[in-house]
Amino acid sequence: MDDLVLEIQGLRKSYKKQCVLQHVNLQVQHSSICALLGPNGSGKTTLLKIILGLIYPTSYILFKNIDKEDIRYMPQHPNFPPNIKVSELLSLIQSLKKQKGEDLEELIYTFSVESFLDKCIRELSGGMKQRVNIVQAFMFPGYLYLLDEPTMGLDPHVAFLFKNLLRRKRDQGAAILFTSHIMSEVEQLADELVLMIEGYVYMQSDPQTIITEGDAMNLEQALHHYWIAKVD
Amino acid sequence: MNIFFLLLGICFSNFAYAIDIHHLIEIAKPFDEITIPFGAYKVGTILIDKPLTIKGIGMPILDGQGEKNTVKIEAPDVIIEGFEIIGSGYSEVAEYAGVKIEAGERCEVKNNKFNNNTYSVFLVKSKDCRIFNNIISADAKYEATSGNGVHLWNCKGIIVEDNVIRGHRDGIYIEFTTDSMIKNNLSEQNIRYGLHFMYSHRNKYVRNSFLNNQTGVAVMYSKNIEMLENDFQKSWGRSSYGLLLKDISDSYIGYNSFRGNTMGIVCDAASRNIFIGNSVKDNGWALNILGNSESNFFKNNVFISNFFDAMTNAERTTNVFWGNYWNLYFGYDLNYDGIGDSPYRPMKMFAKWVAKYPELTVLLGSPVVEFLEIAEKVFPILTPITFMDSAPLMRR
Amino acid sequence: MKTIIFYELKEMIRNKWWLGYGLSFFILSSLIFHTGVTESLRASASLLNLVLLLVPLFSLVFGSISFVENMPFQEVLLAIPTSRFSIFFGKWLGLSIGLSLSFVLGMGVSSLWYSVNVVFLMGLGVVLTFIFVSISFLLSNFLKKKELIFGIVLLIWLLFFLVYDVAIMAIVSLLSDYPLEKLIVLLVFFNPIDVVRTMVTIQEDLSAMMGYSGALFYKYFGSGMGVSLCGGILILWILFPLILGYWKYKRKDL
């Protein structure tokens, strides 16, 4: 139990007409990278937002072994305000957090953000914005990282650096929960895989097991097998 | 004789109190001229009962000490000139004035200053007198306890000219007085009317300015008045008008200017009057013609940026408008004769509603009112048809 | 919260619309000062209408755009974590102050230029800004769809600026046989634009045009008490939508 950062049981979220999350059970452990997989509309983002407290669930049992202050979030489309500079954005976040970003300078260096620190957000490309997004999420140390499609729009080199960052965070003891579409990425990174379909957690296991059990070459193929089996 | 008194005056000029004006008048012969040097004279009441010319040098002060009339004239051909006349008494039964003339003829009150008198100049049953170039001021607070600047009662042929009158009840009050001329006066800040006529026929007032009075001029129960080239400004308040015509007939109102009054001209039972060439600008209402007013004629007047051009409480009218300029008129002139092809109806629907529900005044600036005016243009049926100018001018 | 206010201000001042807003006030009020002689009654009425037209319109549109467009960014702020309270009220204060600043600068410079005293009107304009930013926040939180929000915002503006007065006139013309004074006074309270119009009417002494028959109006609005009553109602008009909007925002899934 002490290893758990987060445990969710029987989570339901329904809007007036449709049920987004039917019945979700999920456990996230320290020092692990957990991937949330699933087709569009399967409730991944909603799940992340519920953990953050942005969305109020209909019914749930939620254990958080950590303080709200220790959760970091990287949204999918952050839509930073267009008219302020990157540096101003970062200092805004620091002053709201009331502490200095410990890893700020290192991150700026690693993800080569300094070249556009003095530019306004609206002048940035999608990849640049995503790099800013990474910096804002990782500048303070945290125990639980919630990342919504974090590698979207990153060039391969930056994506590589980013994955290294994630591994290092894991090795330092943090838990990382991220959503993704890219199977190879999940296969490389994840210690744990959660497959969500239509508001259910369909499967929670580690990728290697899935591949072996599915008698497949890789994760993609294994999931394909699962998918066909489910439809049948 | 004249020289003697002058010398006397100069000799005693340093001891002004020593001059006994009463005594001087007593010993003077008719048509003498008495000259009084500068000084402050506490005189109580000076009674002048023979024709005399009394002149002040350096504006000596005649102080009535709040007793009765400061100067009382009961003789013809008296001239009072060059004094500062103050402190007439107040009474609830009698009207005390700075200068009161009873049954005077050819008297003149000129170049004087009047301060803090209940009434300043008061003429009773007098004829052919002249009140000229005086500066008259008072500090009236309540109508009931104050008097008028120049008050004419039962007089004939009086000329009131070039005076400045302020702070009285009425600046100039005229009752039962005929054939008078009021000219070039400035009457301002009086708590009731700048000029007030009662039962006074065949009078004329020309080129006067009426500023910041509660109501500029009230002409009541009179006939054959000529009102020319006067300036009626800033009579603004809950019951303030530029010109109030009450029971006035056969009078001529020409080339006056009405500016910034709550109501420019109010006609109450006023009939057969002619309004020509007046300029009516920036008033709340330009005209308020009550239903009891008949057969008035308006021509060549100019109406600019008034909130409302006209109002009435009647359903139909015998008043005629012809060839006036209305800045709210937007008709065409296809034959270029300077006259709009469609008639202008100065009374708007909103004006009618405001008259009935004054609270609607809060919507005065509202765009809805503008929209209503546009709607009226499209559907003229909406406009009350009471008033109509069949030949509105295209240009001023 | 201070941080949020300053950030909103900074963000707003760099927006080209902020500049446009102030400039349009500068140009239009200069035009009015220039053409209409300042003493003219109609000129002061046009100036009032300019304020009553532009301030609510801009505040509503700007407020709702800013709230809705920045919704995804609020996730970042909330995850830091920041409380919903400081985001909501910080944003409200920042936006209102920013818009007021632009308005006051635009109109203030032009009034100094022509040396006209419009401090009272500018004060009311600032209050209107706060009111309509509140209303825009209320709408943004109760309505889900973006397109719907802008539609409703424009409708609300039209309602307060135009339709409401039309309704008052319609009521008066339809019910003209009944005593309506109290109703009219009451109706005025339910439209902040009309409350401001009334305050200016009193201050500019246009209410003198009601004559003695407007006695009831004076009873409610005339004295110093009337001004404070109007002021109180305007404050209610700020607080009510704001608090209701926050109530919803707090319970909302973002």
PDB file of N, CA, C and O in Angstrom, chain C residues 183-221:
ATOM      1  N   LEU C 183     -43.992  52.323 -11.406  1.00  0.00           N
ATOM      2  CA  LEU C 183     -43.515  51.234 -12.256  1.00  0.00           C
ATOM      3  C   LEU C 183     -42.292  51.673 -13.056  1.00  0.00           C
ATOM      4  O   LEU C 183     -41.303  50.946 -13.153  1.00  0.00           O
ATOM      5  N   ILE C 184     -42.362  52.880 -13.605  1.00  0.00           N
ATOM      6  CA  ILE C 184     -41.244  53.364 -14.411  1.00  0.00           C
ATOM      7  C   ILE C 184     -39.988  53.476 -13.554  1.00  0.00           C
ATOM      8  O   ILE C 184     -38.901  53.030 -13.938  1.00  0.00           O
ATOM      9  N   VAL C 185     -40.165  54.063 -12.366  1.00  0.00           N
ATOM     10  CA  VAL C 185     -39.019  54.202 -11.464  1.00  0.00           C
ATOM     11  C   VAL C 185     -38.424  52.831 -11.163  1.00  0.00           C
ATOM     12  O   VAL C 185     -37.206  52.621 -11.188  1.00  0.00           O
ATOM     13  N   LEU C 186     -39.309  51.873 -10.931  1.00  0.00           N
ATOM     14  CA  LEU C 186     -38.860  50.519 -10.596  1.00  0.00           C
ATOM     15  C   LEU C 186     -38.147  49.875 -11.788  1.00  0.00           C
ATOM     16  O   LEU C 186     -37.099  49.237 -11.639  1.00  0.00           O
ATOM     17  N   LEU C 187     -38.729  50.051 -12.963  1.00  0.00           N
ATOM     18  CA  LEU C 187     -38.138  49.453 -14.166  1.00  0.00           C
ATOM     19  C   LEU C 187     -36.730  49.969 -14.409  1.00  0.00           C
ATOM     20  O   LEU C 187     -35.851  49.228 -14.849  1.00  0.00           O
ATOM     21  N   VAL C 188     -36.525  51.246 -14.113  1.00  0.00           N
ATOM     22  CA  VAL C 188     -35.209  51.845 -14.318  1.00  0.00           C
ATOM     23  C   VAL C 188     -34.140  51.077 -13.531  1.00  0.00           C
ATOM     24  O   VAL C 188     -33.045  50.826 -14.014  1.00  0.00           O
ATOM     25  N   PHE C 189     -34.525  50.650 -12.310  1.00  0.00           N
ATOM     26  CA  PHE C 189     -33.550  49.953 -11.455  1.00  0.00           C
ATOM     27  C   PHE C 189     -33.066  48.644 -12.068  1.00  0.00           C
ATOM     28  O   PHE C 189     -31.986  48.172 -11.744  1.00  0.00           O
ATOM     29  N   PHE C 190     -33.884  48.047 -12.912  1.00  0.00           N
ATOM     30  CA  PHE C 190     -33.520  46.727 -13.413  1.00  0.00           C
ATOM     31  C   PHE C 190     -32.667  46.758 -14.670  1.00  0.00           C
ATOM     32  O   PHE C 190     -32.427  45.731 -15.279  1.00  0.00           O
ATOM     33  N   ASN C 191     -32.252  47.932 -15.044  1.00  0.00           N
ATOM     34  CA  ASN C 191     -31.327  48.021 -16.166  1.00  0.00           C
ATOM     35  C   ASN C 191     -30.179  48.951 -15.783  1.00  0.00           C
ATOM     36  O   ASN C 191     -30.382  50.150 -15.613  1.00  0.00           O
ATOM     37  N   PRO C 192     -28.987  48.406 -15.610  1.00  0.00           N
ATOM     38  CA  PRO C 192     -27.876  49.253 -15.144  1.00  0.00           C
ATOM     39  C   PRO C 192     -27.615  50.436 -16.071  1.00  0.00           C
ATOM     40  O   PRO C 192     -27.234  51.510 -15.613  1.00  0.00           O
ATOM     41  N   ILE C 193     -27.851  50.240 -17.358  1.00  0.00           N
ATOM     42  CA  ILE C 193     -27.633  51.345 -18.299  1.00  0.00           C
ATOM     43  C   ILE C 193     -28.595  52.487 -18.006  1.00  0.00           C
ATOM     44  O   ILE C 193     -28.220  53.654 -18.004  1.00  0.00           O
ATOM     45  N   ASP C 194     -29.830  52.124 -17.689  1.00  0.00           N
ATOM     46  CA  ASP C 194     -30.802  53.170 -17.371  1.00  0.00           C
ATOM     47  C   ASP C 194     -30.508  53.824 -16.031  1.00  0.00           C
ATOM     48  O   ASP C 194     -30.781  55.017 -15.847  1.00  0.00           O
ATOM     49  N   VAL C 195     -29.964  53.055 -15.096  1.00  0.00           N
ATOM     50  CA  VAL C 195     -29.602  53.657 -13.806  1.00  0.00           C
ATOM     51  C   VAL C 195     -28.541  54.730 -14.033  1.00  0.00           C
ATOM     52  O   VAL C 195     -28.637  55.839 -13.512  1.00  0.00           O
ATOM     53  N   VAL C 196     -27.544  54.394 -14.852  1.00  0.00           N
ATOM     54  CA  VAL C 196     -26.493  55.375 -15.138  1.00  0.00           C
ATOM     55  C   VAL C 196     -27.080  56.586 -15.859  1.00  0.00           C
ATOM     56  O   VAL C 196     -26.778  57.734 -15.535  1.00  0.00           O
ATOM     57  N   ARG C 197     -27.947  56.307 -16.815  1.00  0.00           N
ATOM     58  CA  ARG C 197     -28.572  57.409 -17.546  1.00  0.00           C
ATOM     59  C   ARG C 197     -29.317  58.332 -16.569  1.00  0.00           C
ATOM     60  O   ARG C 197     -29.237  59.557 -16.655  1.00  0.00           O
ATOM     61  N   THR C 198     -30.005  57.716 -15.621  1.00  0.00           N
ATOM     62  CA  THR C 198     -30.743  58.497 -14.641  1.00  0.00           C
ATOM     63  C   THR C 198     -29.805  59.342 -13.785  1.00  0.00           C
ATOM     64  O   THR C 198     -30.069  60.521 -13.537  1.00  0.00           O
ATOM     65  N   MET C 199     -28.693  58.734 -13.365  1.00  0.00           N
ATOM     66  CA  MET C 199     -27.755  59.495 -12.529  1.00  0.00           C
ATOM     67  C   MET C 199     -27.227  60.705 -13.280  1.00  0.00           C
ATOM     68  O   MET C 199     -27.094  61.793 -12.717  1.00  0.00           O
ATOM     69  N   VAL C 200     -26.926  60.521 -14.555  1.00  0.00           N
ATOM     70  CA  VAL C 200     -26.440  61.658 -15.339  1.00  0.00           C
ATOM     71  C   VAL C 200     -27.547  62.681 -15.528  1.00  0.00           C
ATOM     72  O   VAL C 200     -27.319  63.891 -15.437  1.00  0.00           O
ATOM     73  N   THR C 201     -28.762  62.197 -15.755  1.00  0.00           N
ATOM     74  CA  THR C 201     -29.906  63.101 -15.902  1.00  0.00           C
ATOM     75  C   THR C 201     -30.047  63.989 -14.672  1.00  0.00           C
ATOM     76  O   THR C 201     -30.292  65.187 -14.784  1.00  0.00           O
ATOM     77  N   ILE C 202     -29.866  63.388 -13.501  1.00  0.00           N
ATOM     78  CA  ILE C 202     -29.971  64.174 -12.276  1.00  0.00           C
ATOM     79  C   ILE C 202     -28.799  65.146 -12.163  1.00  0.00           C
ATOM     80  O   ILE C 202     -28.966  66.325 -11.906  1.00  0.00           O
ATOM     81  N   GLN C 203     -27.611  64.614 -12.428  1.00  0.00           N
ATOM     82  CA  GLN C 203     -26.422  65.438 -12.230  1.00  0.00           C
ATOM     83  C   GLN C 203     -26.394  66.618 -13.197  1.00  0.00           C
ATOM     84  O   GLN C 203     -26.020  67.715 -12.831  1.00  0.00           O
ATOM     85  N   GLU C 204     -26.793  66.377 -14.436  1.00  0.00           N
ATOM     86  CA  GLU C 204     -26.806  67.452 -15.426  1.00  0.00           C
ATOM     87  C   GLU C 204     -28.058  68.303 -15.284  1.00  0.00           C
ATOM     88  O   GLU C 204     -28.289  69.208 -16.069  1.00  0.00           O
ATOM     89  N   ASP C 205     -28.891  67.964 -14.298  1.00  0.00           N
ATOM     90  CA  ASP C 205     -30.101  68.715 -14.029  1.00  0.00           C
ATOM     91  C   ASP C 205     -31.086  68.653 -15.190  1.00  0.00           C
ATOM     92  O   ASP C 205     -31.921  69.521 -15.358  1.00  0.00           O
ATOM     93  N   LEU C 206     -30.967  67.617 -16.026  1.00  0.00           N
ATOM     94  CA  LEU C 206     -31.969  67.439 -17.075  1.00  0.00           C
ATOM     95  C   LEU C 206     -33.303  67.083 -16.458  1.00  0.00           C
ATOM     96  O   LEU C 206     -34.357  67.265 -17.063  1.00  0.00           O
ATOM     97  N   SER C 207     -33.262  66.585 -15.218  1.00  0.00           N
ATOM     98  CA  SER C 207     -34.510  66.196 -14.581  1.00  0.00           C
ATOM     99  C   SER C 207     -35.404  67.406 -14.339  1.00  0.00           C
ATOM    100  O   SER C 207     -36.590  67.254 -14.086  1.00  0.00           O
ATOM    101  N   ALA C 208     -34.809  68.605 -14.442  1.00  0.00           N
ATOM    102  CA  ALA C 208     -35.642  69.806 -14.320  1.00  0.00           C
ATOM    103  C   ALA C 208     -36.728  69.815 -15.379  1.00  0.00           C
ATOM    104  O   ALA C 208     -37.783  70.417 -15.206  1.00  0.00           O
ATOM    105  N   MET C 209     -36.466  69.108 -16.494  1.00  0.00           N
ATOM    106  CA  MET C 209     -37.455  69.095 -17.568  1.00  0.00           C
ATOM    107  C   MET C 209     -38.728  68.376 -17.187  1.00  0.00           C
ATOM    108  O   MET C 209     -39.727  68.444 -17.890  1.00  0.00           O
ATOM    109  N   MET C 210     -38.684  67.641 -16.092  1.00  0.00           N
ATOM    110  CA  MET C 210     -39.905  66.956 -15.663  1.00  0.00           C
ATOM    111  C   MET C 210     -40.893  67.923 -15.017  1.00  0.00           C
ATOM    112  O   MET C 210     -42.047  67.588 -14.827  1.00  0.00           O
ATOM    113  N   GLY C 211     -40.379  69.082 -14.626  1.00  0.00           N
ATOM    114  CA  GLY C 211     -41.267  70.029 -13.983  1.00  0.00           C
ATOM    115  C   GLY C 211     -41.752  69.487 -12.658  1.00  0.00           C
ATOM    116  O   GLY C 211     -41.217  68.519 -12.123  1.00  0.00           O
ATOM    117  N   TYR C 212     -42.788  70.115 -12.106  1.00  0.00           N
ATOM    118  CA  TYR C 212     -43.264  69.677 -10.802  1.00  0.00           C
ATOM    119  C   TYR C 212     -43.995  68.354 -10.868  1.00  0.00           C
ATOM    120  O   TYR C 212     -44.175  67.664  -9.877  1.00  0.00           O
ATOM    121  N   SER C 213     -44.426  67.993 -12.061  1.00  0.00           N
ATOM    122  CA  SER C 213     -45.180  66.737 -12.149  1.00  0.00           C
ATOM    123  C   SER C 213     -44.259  65.525 -11.999  1.00  0.00           C
ATOM    124  O   SER C 213     -44.720  64.412 -11.823  1.00  0.00           O
ATOM    125  N   GLY C 214     -42.951  65.742 -12.049  1.00  0.00           N
ATOM    126  CA  GLY C 214     -42.026  64.629 -11.830  1.00  0.00           C
ATOM    127  C   GLY C 214     -41.708  64.439 -10.357  1.00  0.00           C
ATOM    128  O   GLY C 214     -40.650  63.944 -10.001  1.00  0.00           O
ATOM    129  N   ALA C 215     -42.633  64.824  -9.501  1.00  0.00           N
ATOM    130  CA  ALA C 215     -42.341  64.856  -8.063  1.00  0.00           C
ATOM    131  C   ALA C 215     -41.908  63.504  -7.525  1.00  0.00           C
ATOM    132  O   ALA C 215     -40.975  63.402  -6.742  1.00  0.00           O
ATOM    133  N   LEU C 216     -42.574  62.471  -7.994  1.00  0.00           N
ATOM    134  CA  LEU C 216     -42.262  61.138  -7.482  1.00  0.00           C
ATOM    135  C   LEU C 216     -40.833  60.758  -7.829  1.00  0.00           C
ATOM    136  O   LEU C 216     -40.109  60.182  -7.028  1.00  0.00           O
ATOM    137  N   PHE C 217     -40.462  61.128  -9.050  1.00  0.00           N
ATOM    138  CA  PHE C 217     -39.101  60.856  -9.501  1.00  0.00           C
ATOM    139  C   PHE C 217     -38.092  61.522  -8.579  1.00  0.00           C
ATOM    140  O   PHE C 217     -37.114  60.920  -8.160  1.00  0.00           O
ATOM    141  N   TYR C 218     -38.368  62.780  -8.232  1.00  0.00           N
ATOM    142  CA  TYR C 218     -37.459  63.480  -7.332  1.00  0.00           C
ATOM    143  C   TYR C 218     -37.390  62.794  -5.989  1.00  0.00           C
ATOM    144  O   TYR C 218     -36.358  62.722  -5.352  1.00  0.00           O
ATOM    145  N   LYS C 219     -38.552  62.299  -5.586  1.00  0.00           N
ATOM    146  CA  LYS C 219     -38.599  61.652  -4.279  1.00  0.00           C
ATOM    147  C   LYS C 219     -37.623  60.474  -4.258  1.00  0.00           C
ATOM    148  O   LYS C 219     -36.944  60.246  -3.264  1.00  0.00           O
ATOM    149  N   TYR C 220     -37.562  59.740  -5.369  1.00  0.00           N
ATOM    150  CA  TYR C 220     -36.691  58.568  -5.386  1.00  0.00           C
ATOM    151  C   TYR C 220     -35.259  58.881  -5.769  1.00  0.00           C
ATOM    152  O   TYR C 220     -34.330  58.275  -5.288  1.00  0.00           O
ATOM    153  N   PHE C 221     -35.093  59.821  -6.689  1.00  0.00           N
ATOM    154  CA  PHE C 221     -33.759  60.023  -7.235  1.00  0.00           C
ATOM    155  C   PHE C 221     -33.148  61.377  -6.893  1.00  0.00           C
ATOM    156  O   PHE C 221     -31.951  61.550  -6.969  1.00  0.00           O
TER     157      PHE C 221
END
